[in-house]
Short mmCIF file of C-alpha atoms and ligand atoms in Angstrom, two decimals:
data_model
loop_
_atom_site.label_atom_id
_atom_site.label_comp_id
_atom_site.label_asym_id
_atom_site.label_seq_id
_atom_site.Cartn_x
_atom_site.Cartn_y
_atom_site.Cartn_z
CA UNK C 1 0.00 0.00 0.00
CA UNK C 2 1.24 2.95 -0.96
CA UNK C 3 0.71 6.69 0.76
CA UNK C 4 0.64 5.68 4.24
CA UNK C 5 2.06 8.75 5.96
CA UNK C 6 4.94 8.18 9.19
CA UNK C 7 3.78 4.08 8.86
CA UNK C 8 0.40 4.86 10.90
CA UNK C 9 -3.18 3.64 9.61
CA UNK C 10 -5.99 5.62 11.32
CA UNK C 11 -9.61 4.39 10.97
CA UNK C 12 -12.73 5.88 12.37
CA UNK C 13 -16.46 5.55 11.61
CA UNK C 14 -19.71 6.81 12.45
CA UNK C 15 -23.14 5.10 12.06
CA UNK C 16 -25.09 6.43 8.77
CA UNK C 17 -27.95 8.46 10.93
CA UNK C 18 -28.30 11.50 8.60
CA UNK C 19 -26.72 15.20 8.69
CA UNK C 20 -24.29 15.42 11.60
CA UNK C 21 -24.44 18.55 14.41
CA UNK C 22 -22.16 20.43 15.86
CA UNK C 23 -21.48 18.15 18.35
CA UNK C 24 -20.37 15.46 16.04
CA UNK C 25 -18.22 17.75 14.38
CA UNK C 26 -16.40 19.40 17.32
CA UNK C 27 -16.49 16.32 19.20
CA UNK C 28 -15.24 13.79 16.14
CA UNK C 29 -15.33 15.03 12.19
CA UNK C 30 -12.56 18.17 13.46
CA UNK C 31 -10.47 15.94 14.73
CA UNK C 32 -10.69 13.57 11.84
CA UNK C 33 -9.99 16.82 9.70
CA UNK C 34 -6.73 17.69 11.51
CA UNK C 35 -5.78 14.20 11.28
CA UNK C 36 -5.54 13.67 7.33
CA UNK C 37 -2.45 15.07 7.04
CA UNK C 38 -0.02 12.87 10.00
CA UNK C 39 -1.61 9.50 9.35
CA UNK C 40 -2.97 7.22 6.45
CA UNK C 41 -6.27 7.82 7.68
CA UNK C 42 -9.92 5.77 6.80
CA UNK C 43 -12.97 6.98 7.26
CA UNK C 44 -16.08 4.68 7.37
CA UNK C 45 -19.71 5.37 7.13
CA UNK C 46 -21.31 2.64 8.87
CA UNK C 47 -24.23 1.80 6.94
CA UNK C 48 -24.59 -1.76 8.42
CA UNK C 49 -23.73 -0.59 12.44
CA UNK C 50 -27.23 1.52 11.93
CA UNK C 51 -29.10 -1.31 10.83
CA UNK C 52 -28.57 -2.80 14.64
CA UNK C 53 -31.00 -0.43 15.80
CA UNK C 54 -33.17 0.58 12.69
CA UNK C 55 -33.51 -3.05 11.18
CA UNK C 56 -37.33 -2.34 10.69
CA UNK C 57 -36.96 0.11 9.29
CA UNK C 58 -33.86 0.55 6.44
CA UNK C 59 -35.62 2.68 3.82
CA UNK C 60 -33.82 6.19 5.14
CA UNK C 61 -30.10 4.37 5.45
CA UNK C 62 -28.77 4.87 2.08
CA UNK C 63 -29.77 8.48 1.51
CA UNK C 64 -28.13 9.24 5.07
CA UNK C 65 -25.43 8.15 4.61
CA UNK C 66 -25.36 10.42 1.92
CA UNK C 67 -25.96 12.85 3.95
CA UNK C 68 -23.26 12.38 6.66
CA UNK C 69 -20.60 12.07 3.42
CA UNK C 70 -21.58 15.68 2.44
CA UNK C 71 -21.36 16.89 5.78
CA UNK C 72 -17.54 15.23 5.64
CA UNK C 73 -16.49 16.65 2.77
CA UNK C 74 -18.26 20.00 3.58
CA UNK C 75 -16.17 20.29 6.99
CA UNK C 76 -13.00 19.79 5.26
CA UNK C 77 -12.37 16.09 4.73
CA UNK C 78 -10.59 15.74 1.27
CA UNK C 79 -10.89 12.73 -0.63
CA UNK C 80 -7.51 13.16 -1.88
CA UNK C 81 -6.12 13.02 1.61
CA UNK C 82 -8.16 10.27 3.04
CA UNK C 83 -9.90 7.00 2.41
CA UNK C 84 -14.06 7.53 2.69
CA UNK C 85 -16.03 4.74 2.12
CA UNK C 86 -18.51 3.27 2.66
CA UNK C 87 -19.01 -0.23 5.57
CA UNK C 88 -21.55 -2.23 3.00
CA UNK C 89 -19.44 -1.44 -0.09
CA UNK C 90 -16.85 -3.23 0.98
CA UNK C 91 -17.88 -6.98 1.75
CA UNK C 92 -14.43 -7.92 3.51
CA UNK C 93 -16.15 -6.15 6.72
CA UNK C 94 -18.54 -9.05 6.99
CA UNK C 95 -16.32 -11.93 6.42
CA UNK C 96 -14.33 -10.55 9.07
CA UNK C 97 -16.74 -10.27 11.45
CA UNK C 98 -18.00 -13.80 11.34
CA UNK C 99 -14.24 -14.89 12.01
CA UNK C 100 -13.89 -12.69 14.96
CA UNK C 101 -17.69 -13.40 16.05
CA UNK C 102 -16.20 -17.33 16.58
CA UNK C 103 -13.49 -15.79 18.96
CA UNK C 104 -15.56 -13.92 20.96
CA UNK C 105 -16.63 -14.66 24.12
CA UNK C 106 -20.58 -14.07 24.71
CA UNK C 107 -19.73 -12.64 28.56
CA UNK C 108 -17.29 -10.31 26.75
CA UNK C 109 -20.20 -8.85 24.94
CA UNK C 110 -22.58 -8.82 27.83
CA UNK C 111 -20.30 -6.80 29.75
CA UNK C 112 -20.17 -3.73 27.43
CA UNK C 113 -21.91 -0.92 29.53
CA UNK C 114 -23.43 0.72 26.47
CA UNK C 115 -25.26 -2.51 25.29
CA UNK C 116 -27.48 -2.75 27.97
CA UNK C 117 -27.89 0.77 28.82
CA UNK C 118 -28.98 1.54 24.66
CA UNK C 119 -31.58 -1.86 25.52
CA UNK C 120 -32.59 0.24 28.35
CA UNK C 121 -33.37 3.77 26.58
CA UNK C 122 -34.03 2.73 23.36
CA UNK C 123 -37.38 0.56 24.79
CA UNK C 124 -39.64 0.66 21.65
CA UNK C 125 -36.94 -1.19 19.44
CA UNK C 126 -36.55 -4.90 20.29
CA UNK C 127 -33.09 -5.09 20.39
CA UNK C 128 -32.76 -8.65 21.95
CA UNK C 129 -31.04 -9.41 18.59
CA UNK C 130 -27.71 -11.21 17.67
CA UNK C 131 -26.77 -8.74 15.69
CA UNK C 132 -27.04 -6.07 18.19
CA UNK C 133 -25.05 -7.87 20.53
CA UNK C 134 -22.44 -7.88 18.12
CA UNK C 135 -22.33 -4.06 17.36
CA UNK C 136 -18.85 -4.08 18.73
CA UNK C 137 -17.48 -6.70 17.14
CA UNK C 138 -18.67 -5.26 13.84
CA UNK C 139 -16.65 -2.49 14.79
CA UNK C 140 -13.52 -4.76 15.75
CA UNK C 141 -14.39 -6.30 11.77
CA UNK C 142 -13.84 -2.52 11.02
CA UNK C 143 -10.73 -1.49 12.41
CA UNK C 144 -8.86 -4.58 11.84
CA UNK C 145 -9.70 -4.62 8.63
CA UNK C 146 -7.20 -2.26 7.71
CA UNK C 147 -4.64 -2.86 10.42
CA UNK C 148 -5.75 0.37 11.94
CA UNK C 149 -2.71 1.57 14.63
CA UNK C 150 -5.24 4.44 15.59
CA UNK C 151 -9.05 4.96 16.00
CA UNK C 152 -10.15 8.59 16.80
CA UNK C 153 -13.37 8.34 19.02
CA UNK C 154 -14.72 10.05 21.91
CA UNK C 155 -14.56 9.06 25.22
CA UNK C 156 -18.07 6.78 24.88
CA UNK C 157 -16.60 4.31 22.91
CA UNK C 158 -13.75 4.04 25.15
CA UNK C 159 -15.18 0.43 26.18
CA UNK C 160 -15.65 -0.35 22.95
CA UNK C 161 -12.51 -0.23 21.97
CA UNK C 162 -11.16 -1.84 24.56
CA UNK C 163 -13.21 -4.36 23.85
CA UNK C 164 -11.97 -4.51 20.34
CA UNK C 165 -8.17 -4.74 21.81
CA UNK C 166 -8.98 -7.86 23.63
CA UNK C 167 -10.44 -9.37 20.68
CA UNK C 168 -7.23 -8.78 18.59
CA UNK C 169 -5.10 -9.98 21.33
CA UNK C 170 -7.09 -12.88 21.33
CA UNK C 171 -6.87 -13.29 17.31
CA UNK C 172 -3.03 -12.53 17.16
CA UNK C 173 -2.79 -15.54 20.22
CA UNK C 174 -4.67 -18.14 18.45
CA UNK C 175 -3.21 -17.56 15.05
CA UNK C 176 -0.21 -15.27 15.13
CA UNK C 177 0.37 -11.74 15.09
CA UNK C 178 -1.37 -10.20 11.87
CA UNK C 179 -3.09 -7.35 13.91
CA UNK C 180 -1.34 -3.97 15.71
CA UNK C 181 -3.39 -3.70 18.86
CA UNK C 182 -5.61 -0.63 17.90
CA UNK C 183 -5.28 2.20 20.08
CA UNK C 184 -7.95 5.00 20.88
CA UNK C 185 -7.52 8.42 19.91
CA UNK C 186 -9.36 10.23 22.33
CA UNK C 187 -10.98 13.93 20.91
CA UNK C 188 -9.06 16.39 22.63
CA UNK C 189 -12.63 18.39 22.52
CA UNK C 190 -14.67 19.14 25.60
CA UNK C 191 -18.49 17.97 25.34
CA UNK C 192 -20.53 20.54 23.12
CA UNK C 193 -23.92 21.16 25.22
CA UNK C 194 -27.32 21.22 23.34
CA UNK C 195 -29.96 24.05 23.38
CA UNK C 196 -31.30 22.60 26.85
CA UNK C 197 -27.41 22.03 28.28
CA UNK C 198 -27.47 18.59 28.27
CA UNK C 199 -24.75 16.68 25.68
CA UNK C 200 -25.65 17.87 22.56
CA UNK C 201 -27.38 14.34 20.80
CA UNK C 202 -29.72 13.93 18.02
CA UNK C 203 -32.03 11.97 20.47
CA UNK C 204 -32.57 14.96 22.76
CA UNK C 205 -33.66 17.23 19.90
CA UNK C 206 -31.18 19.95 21.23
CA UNK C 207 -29.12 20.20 18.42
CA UNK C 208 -27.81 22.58 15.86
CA UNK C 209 -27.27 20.67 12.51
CA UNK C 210 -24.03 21.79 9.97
CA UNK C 211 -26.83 22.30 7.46
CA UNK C 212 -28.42 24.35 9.36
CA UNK C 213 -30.19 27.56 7.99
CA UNK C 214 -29.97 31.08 9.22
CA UNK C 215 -33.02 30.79 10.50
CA UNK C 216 -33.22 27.86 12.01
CA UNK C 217 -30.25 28.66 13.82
CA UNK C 218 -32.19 32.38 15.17
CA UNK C 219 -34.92 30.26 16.56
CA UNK C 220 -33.01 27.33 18.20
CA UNK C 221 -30.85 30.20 19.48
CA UNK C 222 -33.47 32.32 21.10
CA UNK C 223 -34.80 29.02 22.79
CA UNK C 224 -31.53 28.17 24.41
CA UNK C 225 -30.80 27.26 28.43
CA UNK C 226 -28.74 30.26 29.90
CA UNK C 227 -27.09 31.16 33.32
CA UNK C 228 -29.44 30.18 35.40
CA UNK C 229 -28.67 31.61 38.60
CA UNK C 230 -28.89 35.12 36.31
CA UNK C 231 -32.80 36.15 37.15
CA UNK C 232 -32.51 39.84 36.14
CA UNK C 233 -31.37 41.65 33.76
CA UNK C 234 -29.29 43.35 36.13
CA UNK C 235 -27.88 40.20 37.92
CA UNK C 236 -24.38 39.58 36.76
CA UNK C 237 -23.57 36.88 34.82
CA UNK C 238 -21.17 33.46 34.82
CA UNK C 239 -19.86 32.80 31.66
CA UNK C 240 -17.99 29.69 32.60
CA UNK C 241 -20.93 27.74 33.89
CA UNK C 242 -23.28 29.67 30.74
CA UNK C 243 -24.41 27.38 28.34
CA UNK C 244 -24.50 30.49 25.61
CA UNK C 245 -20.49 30.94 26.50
CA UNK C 246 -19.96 27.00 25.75
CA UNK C 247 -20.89 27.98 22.56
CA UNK C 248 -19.35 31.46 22.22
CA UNK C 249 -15.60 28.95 22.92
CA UNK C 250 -16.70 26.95 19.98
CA UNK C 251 -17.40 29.51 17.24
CA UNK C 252 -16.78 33.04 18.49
CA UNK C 253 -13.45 35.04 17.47
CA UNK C 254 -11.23 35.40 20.91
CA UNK C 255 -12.69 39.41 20.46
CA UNK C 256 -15.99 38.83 20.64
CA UNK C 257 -15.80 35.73 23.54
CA UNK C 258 -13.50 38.81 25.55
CA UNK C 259 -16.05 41.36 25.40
CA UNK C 260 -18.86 38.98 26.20
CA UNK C 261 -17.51 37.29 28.92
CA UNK C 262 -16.22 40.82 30.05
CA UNK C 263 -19.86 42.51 29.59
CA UNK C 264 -21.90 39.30 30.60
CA UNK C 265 -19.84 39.76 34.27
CA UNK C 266 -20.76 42.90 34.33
CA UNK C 267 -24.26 42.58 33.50
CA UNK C 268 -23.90 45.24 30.11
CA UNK C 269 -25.17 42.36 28.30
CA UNK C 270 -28.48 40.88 28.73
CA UNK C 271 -29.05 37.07 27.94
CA UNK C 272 -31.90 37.96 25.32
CA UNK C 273 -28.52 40.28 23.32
CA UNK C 274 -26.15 37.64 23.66
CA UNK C 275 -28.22 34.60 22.12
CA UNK C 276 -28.40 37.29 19.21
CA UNK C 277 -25.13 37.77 18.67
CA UNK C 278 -24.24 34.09 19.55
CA UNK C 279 -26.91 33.40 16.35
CA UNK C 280 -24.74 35.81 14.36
CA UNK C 281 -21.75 34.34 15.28
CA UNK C 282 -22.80 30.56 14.73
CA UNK C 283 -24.33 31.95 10.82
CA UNK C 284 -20.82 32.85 10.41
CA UNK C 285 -19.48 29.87 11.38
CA UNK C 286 -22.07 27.56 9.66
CA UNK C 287 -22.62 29.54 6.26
CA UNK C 288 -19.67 28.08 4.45
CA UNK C 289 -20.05 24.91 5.35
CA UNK C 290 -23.95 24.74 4.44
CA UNK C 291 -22.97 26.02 1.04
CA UNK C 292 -20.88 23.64 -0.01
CA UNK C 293 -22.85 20.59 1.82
CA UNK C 294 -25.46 21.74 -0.69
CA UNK C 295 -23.13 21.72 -3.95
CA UNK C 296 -22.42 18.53 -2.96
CA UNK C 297 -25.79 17.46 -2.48
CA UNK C 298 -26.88 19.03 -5.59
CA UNK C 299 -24.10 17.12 -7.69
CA UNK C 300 -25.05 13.27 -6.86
CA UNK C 301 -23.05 12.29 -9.18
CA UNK C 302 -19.82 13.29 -7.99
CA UNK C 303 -20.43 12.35 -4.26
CA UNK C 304 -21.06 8.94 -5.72
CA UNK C 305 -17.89 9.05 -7.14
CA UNK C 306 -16.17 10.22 -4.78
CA UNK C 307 -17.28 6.85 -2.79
CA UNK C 308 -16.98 4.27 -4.86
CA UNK C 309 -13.14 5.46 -4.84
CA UNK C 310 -12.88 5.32 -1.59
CA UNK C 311 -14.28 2.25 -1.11
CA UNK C 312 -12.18 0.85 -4.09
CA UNK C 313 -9.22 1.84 -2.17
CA UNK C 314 -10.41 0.98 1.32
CA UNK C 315 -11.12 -2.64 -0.42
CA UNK C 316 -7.72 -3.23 -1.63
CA UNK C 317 -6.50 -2.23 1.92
CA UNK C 318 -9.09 -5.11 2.92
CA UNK C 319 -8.15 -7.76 0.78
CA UNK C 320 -5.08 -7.93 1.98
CA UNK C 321 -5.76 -8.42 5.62
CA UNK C 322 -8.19 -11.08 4.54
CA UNK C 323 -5.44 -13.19 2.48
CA UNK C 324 -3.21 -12.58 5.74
CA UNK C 325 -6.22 -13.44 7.77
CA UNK C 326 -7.19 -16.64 5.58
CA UNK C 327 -3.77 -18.15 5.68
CA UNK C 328 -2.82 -17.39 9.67
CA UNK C 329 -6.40 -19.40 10.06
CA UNK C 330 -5.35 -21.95 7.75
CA UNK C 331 -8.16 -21.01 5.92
CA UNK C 332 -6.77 -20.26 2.54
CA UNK C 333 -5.97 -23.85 1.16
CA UNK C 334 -2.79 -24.20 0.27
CA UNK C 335 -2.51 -20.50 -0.98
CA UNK C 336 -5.32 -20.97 -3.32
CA UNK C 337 -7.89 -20.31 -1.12
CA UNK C 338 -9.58 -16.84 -2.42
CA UNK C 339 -12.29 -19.15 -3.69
CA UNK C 340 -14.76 -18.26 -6.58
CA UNK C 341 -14.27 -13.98 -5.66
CA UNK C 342 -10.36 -14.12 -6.11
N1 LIG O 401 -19.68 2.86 17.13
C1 LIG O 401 -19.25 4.12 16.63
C2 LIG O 401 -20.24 5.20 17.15
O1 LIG O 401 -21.35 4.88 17.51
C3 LIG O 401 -19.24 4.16 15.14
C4 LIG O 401 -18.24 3.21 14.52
C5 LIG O 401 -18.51 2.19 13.67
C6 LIG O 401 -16.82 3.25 14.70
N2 LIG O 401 -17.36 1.57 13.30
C7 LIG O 401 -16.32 2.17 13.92
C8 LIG O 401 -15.96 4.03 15.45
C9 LIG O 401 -14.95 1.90 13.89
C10 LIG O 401 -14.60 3.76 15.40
C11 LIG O 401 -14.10 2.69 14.64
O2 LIG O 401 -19.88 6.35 17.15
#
């Protein structure tokens, strides 16, 4: 393989659930951005990982992850620096996944603390499924697939990934070492806080989407949580326990956060002026990136393109695990094992 920058494979994903928010983008897609250029980095829209909650329903999958792709490339991802593909185009993700699935231990799976706490809050979906069980080794399937040394996630998939250590531990034991043990990249980003100040999430319907519009932003601004020990007008502010400020960090130019956080102390500025300006600020921010998320969106074509390269590339990367894979299992008979698809 050639291009890998300093010897280091990086691989990330994110399930295909439609346009991403700010929070996915300060708290993952930035980093991924900033990483393009120091490692040989894959990115992964996981159409299949979404099917483990929205089986019943698929008919929204394809065009969403469509969706998340544009928001991508409209943040700065550049297919010429990066691998973006996509999970289902690239079959090798499967095959891999039943191998590891037979190494697995079922207590291993159990044990995950986001498996039974998504079983918990997500109680209209039966998820008493084998698949969903195996969410994380789907995502093992995806990292080892390209002999990732790196995996950029935030700190909630911290057990996943440790899960998906053990699991290549346990591969490179039984059959020799053809896996780096993945480590996690953890996003140097502090949480981003939704309009109600709770973790920004696309469950809680506090979110402010990349795409957006000027509007929308106005109105989800003027209904945001503030400082709520400020009653008055006249009360003085707290900018560092402010939801507003949280977001002011994010977006604002260091000249405008200084003379909010100065005028906010000083009660100059009223809550009711600052989501204004905060709107203004975010429109700033946003406009750019909403632009080009709609070129892209307008030009199907091209964003097709763009990911059937990808997941070209990311499948040579893959077949060449799996021939290492198939012959540390014994699996590849006599060398001539690729079968029918070689
Ligand atoms: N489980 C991750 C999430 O929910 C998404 C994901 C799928 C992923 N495959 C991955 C993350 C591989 C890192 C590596 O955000």
């Amino acid at each position: 393989m050639s291009g890998t920058k300093k010897g280091n494979v990086v691989l990330s994903g994110m399930r295909a659930t439609g346009r991403i928010h700010l929070g996915n983008y300060f708290g993952a897609i930035k980093n991924w951005v900033d990483l393009q250029d120091h490692y040989d980095c894959h990115y992964c829209v996981a159409d299949w990982h979404a099917l483990t909650t929205d089986y019943a329903d698929t008919g929204d999958i394809a065009a969403n992850a469509l969706e998340a792709v544009a928001d991508w490339l409209a943040v700065g991802l550049d297919p010429e620096r990066c691998v973006i593909f996509v999970q289902s185009w690239v079959p090798e993700h499967a095959e891999l996944h039943l191998l590891l699935s037979m190494i697995t231990p079922l207590g291993w799976l159990e044990r995950v603390p986001t498996y039974k706490e998504q079983i918990q809050q997500l109680k209209k979906r039966d998820l008493s499924n084998y698949g969903f069980l195996g969410y994380p080794v789907l995502q093992t399937a995806d990292i080892l697939l390209y002999r990732a040394h790196f995996v950029p996630v935030g700190e909630d998939q911290a057990s996943h990934l440790e899960l998906s250590r053990e699991i290549t531990r346990r591969f490179n034991g039984l059959y020799g070492p053809v896996f780096p043990e993945p480590k996690a990249l953890f996003t140097p980003t502090p949480k981003v806080p939704g309009l109600d100040g709770r973790k920004m999430s696309k469950s809680y319907a506090n979110a402010i989407d990349i795409a957006d519009t000027p509007e929308e932003i106005r109105r989800k601004c003027s209904s945001m949580f503030t400082d709520p020990t400020r009653i008055r007008r006249s009360d003085p502010g707290h900018p560092e326990t402010c939801n507003l400020f949280a977001f002011h960090r994010l977006v604002s130019p260091p000249d405008v956060q200084e003379r909010v956080e100065r005028e906010c102390r000083l009660a100059q500025i009223g809550c009711v002026d600052d989501k204004k300006l905060l709107a203004e600020q975010l429109i700033e921010f946003l406009t750019p990136m909403r632009e080009r998320r709609e070129a892209l969106l307008a030009n199907r074509d091209e964003l097709m393109d763009i990911l059937r390269d990808g997941s070209k590339r990311a499948r040579e990367r893959a077949r060449e695990t799996m021939d290492e894979v198939r012959s540390a299992m014994s699996l590849d008979y006599g060398g001539n094992g690729k079968g029918l698809s070689g």
